[in-house]
Amino acid sequence: MRIDLAIVENSLDDVALIRAMLADNATASFDIRYVQRVSDLATLCSSTRPPDVLLLDLNLPDARGSATINQIRHDLPHVPVVAITSSVQDKTVLDAAAAGVQDFIIRGEFDGHSLAQTLNFAIARQRSNSTLFDQANIDAMTGLPNRFLFQDRLNHALQRANRTDETVALLFIDIDNFKNINEVYGHDSGNHYLCAIAHTFVTTVRDSDTVARLKGDRFAVIVEGLNYPQAAIDVAKKILAAAARPVELVEHTLQGSCSIGIAFHTEDKTKGQQWLIKGADTALKSAKSSGKNTYCTYTKALDRALVKRINQDSMLQCALSNDEFHLFYQPIVDTQTKRLVAYETLVRWQPPGKRPILPGTFISSLERLGLMRDVGEFILRKAIRQHVIWTDQHESSISVCVNISASQIADPNFARLVRSALDTYGLAPQYLSLELTEDQLINNTPDTRRVFDELSEFGVKFSIDDFGTGHNSYSYLKNFPISTIKIDRSFTRLLHVNRFDRAIARSLIALARELDLNTVAEGVENHIVLAELESLGPDALQGFLIGRPMTVERFEHRFMQPEAAAIATSPWPPELATASRVRR
């Protein structure tokens, strides 16, 4: 048996004596390398594989007792340490034993046999201890440090940072929509995905960084030795890019993403690991509420934002039962005739004594709180009921557009819910258009596709909002039964001065026409844009010039009353009458 022995000893005579003693040993052959200072040990071990055992002189000039042992145990966690000392009664020896030294030999009181035996026993004990250590400190599924070892590593990292001017960053990572992976593909696939993504994280960061699995799909990365905070942000960006790559499993290819919260141990180094953990957790929550697949760094302002969010969450819990959600209505008109052909329903939340709140502020909270299904059903039923009231009164054939969320379309019962609402109020399905954004289609599953197909066969229409802003816009047209695309205002509001926007808008309209799809140009906010769009020829127009989102009373007054029939049917509503004079 060959044993790789590293010696830390400043006396070359003692090193030569140890070599000679071990050379005559019959039980094992020793490959010996040595350094004369503790500070040189890291260089020695980094240049090749770690030794099997380490023999350390505790009386070296740069040895600092237990602090030295702690550093060695961190840098070489699986290498047993045997210490050379002048007396086992020395306090330094007691501190070293408490820090993890396996055994001691007294200078001048050992021979080759006893030394070899001590070294062999230390290796055997370390292997036994390593098994127990792994069971207590290593995550069995991924092989990463678990929460207990993570806390130990973080504590050591903060101690080292407090002795230097370097920065420690803590990154908390959550896998976005991991629950969906388990639900759609099963827990075995979910576990395989976690193992694969864990390996991705390890290979993305430096060897000196610690990657740990804390629980479920929550990971942590301890980034040490930073000279400036931006370096940790660079690490976060690399992790985001790596997590977005497809992961090949046995039966599936999954493409996911993650969210990252970052906290720095820089501003107040008197604060310990609990403060850093709380900061990283707060930043992670902010990243997830910002739309996921992003990172966020902790600031004191986030604490205030967290308090605000907690208060908002509490208010949202009872908002539906308190009838605080209201629908607003925005008209959509035919490009040529300017007649009303449809309208979009937009939800607003109005807590008591406050102004209406836009959905971008609270929809993600509804999703996170598990309230979106109930609120979404309320919006759908209320929109359909109001539409039936209006169309029955005026025998109109206009359509109603209702925004739905990703969680709604992913619900296997959603198709049944929609059909129930249509049957309850007696609305023909072809007059209902369900509207999603491109982002909501990214994590589509076979179940999602089945919901699309079932509702489409029933006669319900689908439209994509903000079309053209995503990475896979055209694939959605191919893979989903879409009937209408809504061209995002980023392509329309400046098309009269930006030839690229004009070219993109023209190409999208031409593509839709070739595929027999309807187009709605959004962002019609002035007469110049209106005239430009009239020349390009989308099927319909929507924007503040046509009409801002309105309450049910105002919309009814402008578009649904008999005296407003001229506005609803006249080729030139008063607010659009000047458009013909600015045509190109």
XYZ file of N, CA and C in Angstrom, residues 380-503:
372
model
N -63.293 36.165 -15.301
C -63.867 35.542 -16.492
C -65.397 35.578 -16.458
N -65.967 35.162 -15.349
C -67.427 35.116 -15.251
C -68.035 36.518 -15.297
N -67.400 37.464 -14.634
C -67.944 38.819 -14.633
C -67.872 39.427 -16.033
N -66.762 39.171 -16.747
C -66.614 39.706 -18.099
C -67.661 39.104 -19.037
N -67.854 37.804 -18.955
C -68.833 37.147 -19.827
C -70.246 37.624 -19.502
N -70.561 37.723 -18.226
C -71.907 38.173 -17.842
C -72.203 39.577 -18.353
N -71.219 40.493 -18.195
C -71.425 41.865 -18.662
C -71.532 41.917 -20.180
N -70.742 41.096 -20.857
C -70.789 41.080 -22.317
C -72.159 40.617 -22.816
N -72.715 39.614 -22.173
C -74.028 39.122 -22.570
C -75.087 40.194 -22.343
N -74.977 40.932 -21.252
C -75.936 42.016 -20.994
C -75.895 43.037 -22.127
N -74.695 43.451 -22.501
C -74.564 44.473 -23.545
C -75.022 43.955 -24.909
N -74.576 42.772 -25.279
C -74.910 42.271 -26.624
C -76.382 41.933 -26.748
N -77.008 41.493 -25.670
C -78.456 41.230 -25.711
C -79.241 42.524 -25.902
N -78.762 43.583 -25.279
C -79.468 44.863 -25.371
C -79.358 45.472 -26.762
N -78.208 45.273 -27.398
C -77.950 45.984 -28.659
C -77.728 45.053 -29.845
N -77.961 43.758 -29.656
C -77.822 42.782 -30.750
C -76.488 42.979 -31.478
N -75.444 43.112 -30.687
C -74.119 43.356 -31.244
C -73.356 42.046 -31.403
N -72.445 42.007 -32.364
C -71.626 40.812 -32.583
C -70.165 41.063 -32.217
N -69.915 42.032 -31.349
C -68.546 42.309 -30.941
C -68.048 41.195 -30.021
N -66.723 41.131 -29.860
C -66.094 40.104 -29.025
C -65.554 40.725 -27.746
N -65.402 39.889 -26.725
C -64.800 40.304 -25.465
C -63.473 39.569 -25.299
N -62.429 40.318 -24.956
C -61.090 39.749 -24.746
C -60.806 39.733 -23.253
N -60.431 38.576 -22.736
C -60.163 38.414 -21.308
C -58.732 37.922 -21.136
N -57.961 38.634 -20.335
C -56.589 38.215 -20.050
C -56.590 37.046 -19.073
N -55.750 36.057 -19.359
C -55.606 34.927 -18.444
C -54.134 34.744 -18.113
N -53.861 34.078 -17.012
C -52.490 33.898 -16.544
C -51.964 32.520 -16.922
N -50.660 32.342 -16.746
C -50.034 31.054 -17.062
C -50.569 29.957 -16.161
N -50.829 30.269 -14.890
C -51.330 29.234 -13.974
C -52.746 28.811 -14.339
N -53.527 29.725 -14.894
C -54.885 29.364 -15.298
C -54.867 28.388 -16.476
N -54.077 28.717 -17.494
C -54.054 27.864 -18.683
C -53.390 26.522 -18.374
N -52.556 26.484 -17.318
C -51.901 25.233 -16.931
C -52.806 24.359 -16.069
N -53.933 24.902 -15.621
C -54.871 24.162 -14.786
C -55.667 23.191 -15.662
N -55.586 21.877 -15.414
C -56.319 20.907 -16.260
C -57.821 21.138 -16.268
N -58.341 21.802 -15.242
C -59.784 22.043 -15.161
C -60.211 23.365 -15.807
N -59.255 24.093 -16.380
C -59.574 25.420 -16.892
C -60.577 25.360 -18.051
N -60.391 24.399 -18.952
C -61.319 24.298 -20.101
C -62.741 24.061 -19.616
N -62.904 23.190 -18.619
C -64.232 22.933 -18.082
C -64.819 24.185 -17.435
N -63.970 24.973 -16.761
C -64.429 26.208 -16.128
C -64.927 27.201 -17.174
N -64.175 27.361 -18.272
C -64.570 28.298 -19.323
C -65.899 27.870 -19.949
N -66.020 26.588 -20.255
C -67.258 26.105 -20.861
C -68.445 26.306 -19.920
N -68.202 26.107 -18.631
C -69.262 26.305 -17.641
C -69.721 27.758 -17.619
N -68.751 28.679 -17.645
C -69.104 30.102 -17.626
C -69.877 30.485 -18.882
N -69.457 29.994 -20.046
C -70.156 30.307 -21.294
C -71.584 29.750 -21.274
N -71.727 28.523 -20.770
C -73.054 27.917 -20.704
C -73.950 28.645 -19.707
N -73.373 29.045 -18.577
C -74.161 29.703 -17.535
C -74.794 30.988 -18.048
N -74.051 31.777 -18.812
C -74.547 33.088 -19.250
C -75.026 33.088 -20.694
N -74.874 31.976 -21.380
C -75.415 31.860 -22.725
C -74.647 32.621 -23.785
N -73.320 32.671 -23.674
C -72.506 33.357 -24.689
C -71.936 32.329 -25.658
N -72.082 32.590 -26.961
C -71.477 31.717 -27.974
C -69.948 31.794 -27.845
N -69.248 30.668 -27.887
C -67.798 30.666 -27.630
C -66.984 31.503 -28.594
N -67.478 31.702 -29.836
C -66.678 32.453 -30.808
C -66.570 33.937 -30.459
N -67.372 34.392 -29.503
C -67.290 35.800 -29.104
C -66.392 36.014 -27.884
N -65.738 34.948 -27.436
C -64.786 35.053 -26.324
C -63.376 34.828 -26.838
N -62.492 35.783 -26.553
C -61.079 35.646 -26.914
C -60.251 35.674 -25.627
N -59.477 34.624 -25.397
C -58.608 34.547 -24.224
C -57.216 35.025 -24.623
N -56.685 35.935 -23.849
C -55.457 36.626 -24.228
C -54.324 36.285 -23.270
N -53.174 35.886 -23.846
C -51.970 35.589 -23.080
C -50.796 36.357 -23.669
N -49.763 36.546 -22.854
C -48.511 37.118 -23.368
C -47.585 35.978 -23.783
N -46.563 36.317 -24.546
C -45.610 35.298 -24.972
C -44.909 34.649 -23.790
N -44.578 35.437 -22.766
C -43.887 34.892 -21.609
C -44.685 33.793 -20.936
N -46.010 33.905 -20.989
C -46.848 32.908 -20.332
C -46.875 31.585 -21.083
N -46.352 31.562 -22.309
C -46.341 30.332 -23.092
C -44.995 29.618 -23.038
N -44.017 30.226 -22.361
C -42.669 29.662 -22.358
C -42.655 28.278 -21.733
N -43.294 28.133 -20.568
C -43.254 26.864 -19.840
C -44.476 26.004 -20.151
N -44.849 25.954 -21.430
C -46.028 25.162 -21.790
C -45.729 23.669 -21.652
N -46.747 22.917 -21.378
C -46.638 21.471 -21.189
C -47.675 20.781 -22.061
N -47.610 19.451 -22.167
C -48.665 18.733 -22.909
C -50.064 19.025 -22.372
N -50.190 19.174 -21.037
C -51.497 19.498 -20.460
C -51.974 20.872 -20.926
N -51.045 21.829 -21.004
C -51.395 23.159 -21.489
C -51.901 23.083 -22.915
N -51.217 22.331 -23.733
C -51.627 22.197 -25.133
C -53.021 21.566 -25.244
N -53.305 20.602 -24.370
C -54.622 19.968 -24.403
C -55.724 20.973 -24.054
N -55.444 21.867 -23.103
C -56.423 22.895 -22.748
C -56.671 23.806 -23.944
N -55.592 24.219 -24.612
C -55.723 25.042 -25.819
C -56.590 24.345 -26.862
N -56.250 23.107 -27.138
C -56.945 22.382 -28.201
C -58.421 22.188 -27.870
N -58.720 21.841 -26.622
C -60.111 21.595 -26.238
C -60.948 22.860 -26.392
N -60.419 23.999 -25.903
C -61.185 25.244 -25.994
C -61.277 25.735 -27.431
N -60.211 25.538 -28.205
C -60.232 25.963 -29.598
C -61.268 25.170 -30.396
N -61.323 23.853 -30.160
C -62.325 23.023 -30.845
C -63.733 23.409 -30.434
N -63.884 23.906 -29.219
C -65.188 24.342 -28.739
C -65.611 25.661 -29.379
N -64.621 26.415 -29.896
C -64.929 27.662 -30.584
C -64.330 28.906 -29.955
N -63.690 28.761 -28.795
C -63.066 29.911 -28.125
C -61.838 30.346 -28.918
N -61.627 31.668 -29.000
C -60.480 32.216 -29.719
C -59.334 32.501 -28.741
N -58.115 32.517 -29.284
C -56.934 32.858 -28.500
C -56.145 33.963 -29.194
N -55.612 34.876 -28.398
C -54.755 35.928 -28.957
C -53.492 36.034 -28.119
N -52.416 36.448 -28.782
C -51.140 36.668 -28.101
C -50.909 38.165 -27.977
N -50.765 38.620 -26.740
C -50.491 40.033 -26.481
C -48.986 40.279 -26.566
N -48.615 41.530 -26.845
C -47.192 41.937 -26.907
C -46.418 41.084 -27.910
N -47.044 40.724 -29.010
C -46.396 39.826 -29.957
C -45.151 40.481 -30.559
N -44.119 39.649 -30.712
C -42.875 40.115 -31.310
C -41.803 40.461 -30.314
N -42.149 40.479 -29.009
C -41.163 40.878 -27.999
C -40.422 39.696 -27.415
N -40.894 38.461 -27.656
C -40.265 37.284 -27.072
C -39.255 36.648 -28.010
N -38.641 35.530 -27.502
C -37.604 34.850 -28.276
C -38.175 33.808 -29.231
N -39.400 33.348 -28.956
C -39.962 32.249 -29.746
C -41.309 32.622 -30.342
N -41.461 33.871 -30.756
C -42.756 34.360 -31.209
C -43.357 33.477 -32.288
N -42.583 33.144 -33.308
C -43.135 32.415 -34.447
C -43.486 30.973 -34.094
N -42.741 30.369 -33.151
C -43.041 28.986 -32.791
C -44.407 28.880 -32.137
N -44.848 29.936 -31.439
C -46.166 29.893 -30.804
C -47.270 29.859 -31.875
N -47.065 30.543 -32.966
C -48.056 30.532 -34.039
C -48.174 29.131 -34.649
N -47.062 28.430 -34.654
C -47.044 27.092 -35.243
C -47.619 26.043 -34.298
N -47.373 26.213 -33.001
C -47.689 25.160 -32.042
C -48.995 25.365 -31.283
N -49.601 26.551 -31.388
C -50.826 26.809 -30.636
C -51.904 27.354 -31.572
N -53.173 27.093 -31.263
C -54.279 27.550 -32.125
C -54.586 29.032 -31.888
N -53.712 29.884 -32.351
C -53.854 31.326 -32.161
C -54.676 31.907 -33.318
N -55.582 32.825 -33.000
C -56.383 33.459 -34.052
C -56.027 34.934 -34.243
N -55.452 35.554 -33.213
C -55.136 36.981 -33.283
C -53.783 37.253 -32.643
N -52.994 38.113 -33.293
C -51.768 38.604 -32.660
C -51.917 40.103 -32.438
N -51.491 40.540 -31.274
C -51.541 41.953 -30.934
C -50.121 42.493 -30.977
N -49.873 43.381 -31.923
C -48.528 43.906 -32.143
C -48.184 44.877 -31.019
N -47.089 44.598 -30.342
C -46.729 45.367 -29.153
C -46.486 46.839 -29.486
N -46.831 47.702 -28.540
C -46.699 49.141 -28.737
C -45.238 49.561 -28.934
N -44.286 48.722 -28.512
C -42.881 49.076 -28.733
C -42.552 49.146 -30.215
N -43.391 48.514 -31.075
C -43.169 48.551 -32.515
C -44.046 49.593 -33.213
N -45.007 50.158 -32.485
C -45.952 51.064 -33.154
C -45.813 52.528 -32.732
N -45.413 52.777 -31.513
C -45.478 54.160 -31.020
C -44.491 55.095 -31.708
N -43.416 54.529 -32.304
C -42.437 55.374 -32.992
C -42.237 54.970 -34.448
N -43.168 54.241 -35.000
C -42.935 53.745 -36.363
C -42.901 54.864 -37.402
N -43.436 56.041 -37.046
C -43.396 57.159 -37.988
C -42.012 57.793 -38.050
N -41.127 57.485 -37.102
C -39.772 58.043 -37.124
C -38.705 56.954 -37.137
N -39.088 55.723 -36.913
C -38.113 54.633 -36.832
C -38.425 53.613 -37.936
N -37.550 53.550 -38.935
C -37.833 52.686 -40.078
C -37.765 51.198 -39.703
N -36.995 50.872 -38.662
C -36.936 49.468 -38.228
C -38.269 49.049 -37.621
N -38.826 49.890 -36.751
C -40.130 49.573 -36.170
C -41.193 49.455 -37.254
N -41.132 50.349 -38.230
C -42.114 50.314 -39.316
C -41.968 49.015 -40.126
N -40.718 48.615 -40.368
C -40.492 47.389 -41.140
C -40.966 46.160 -40.367
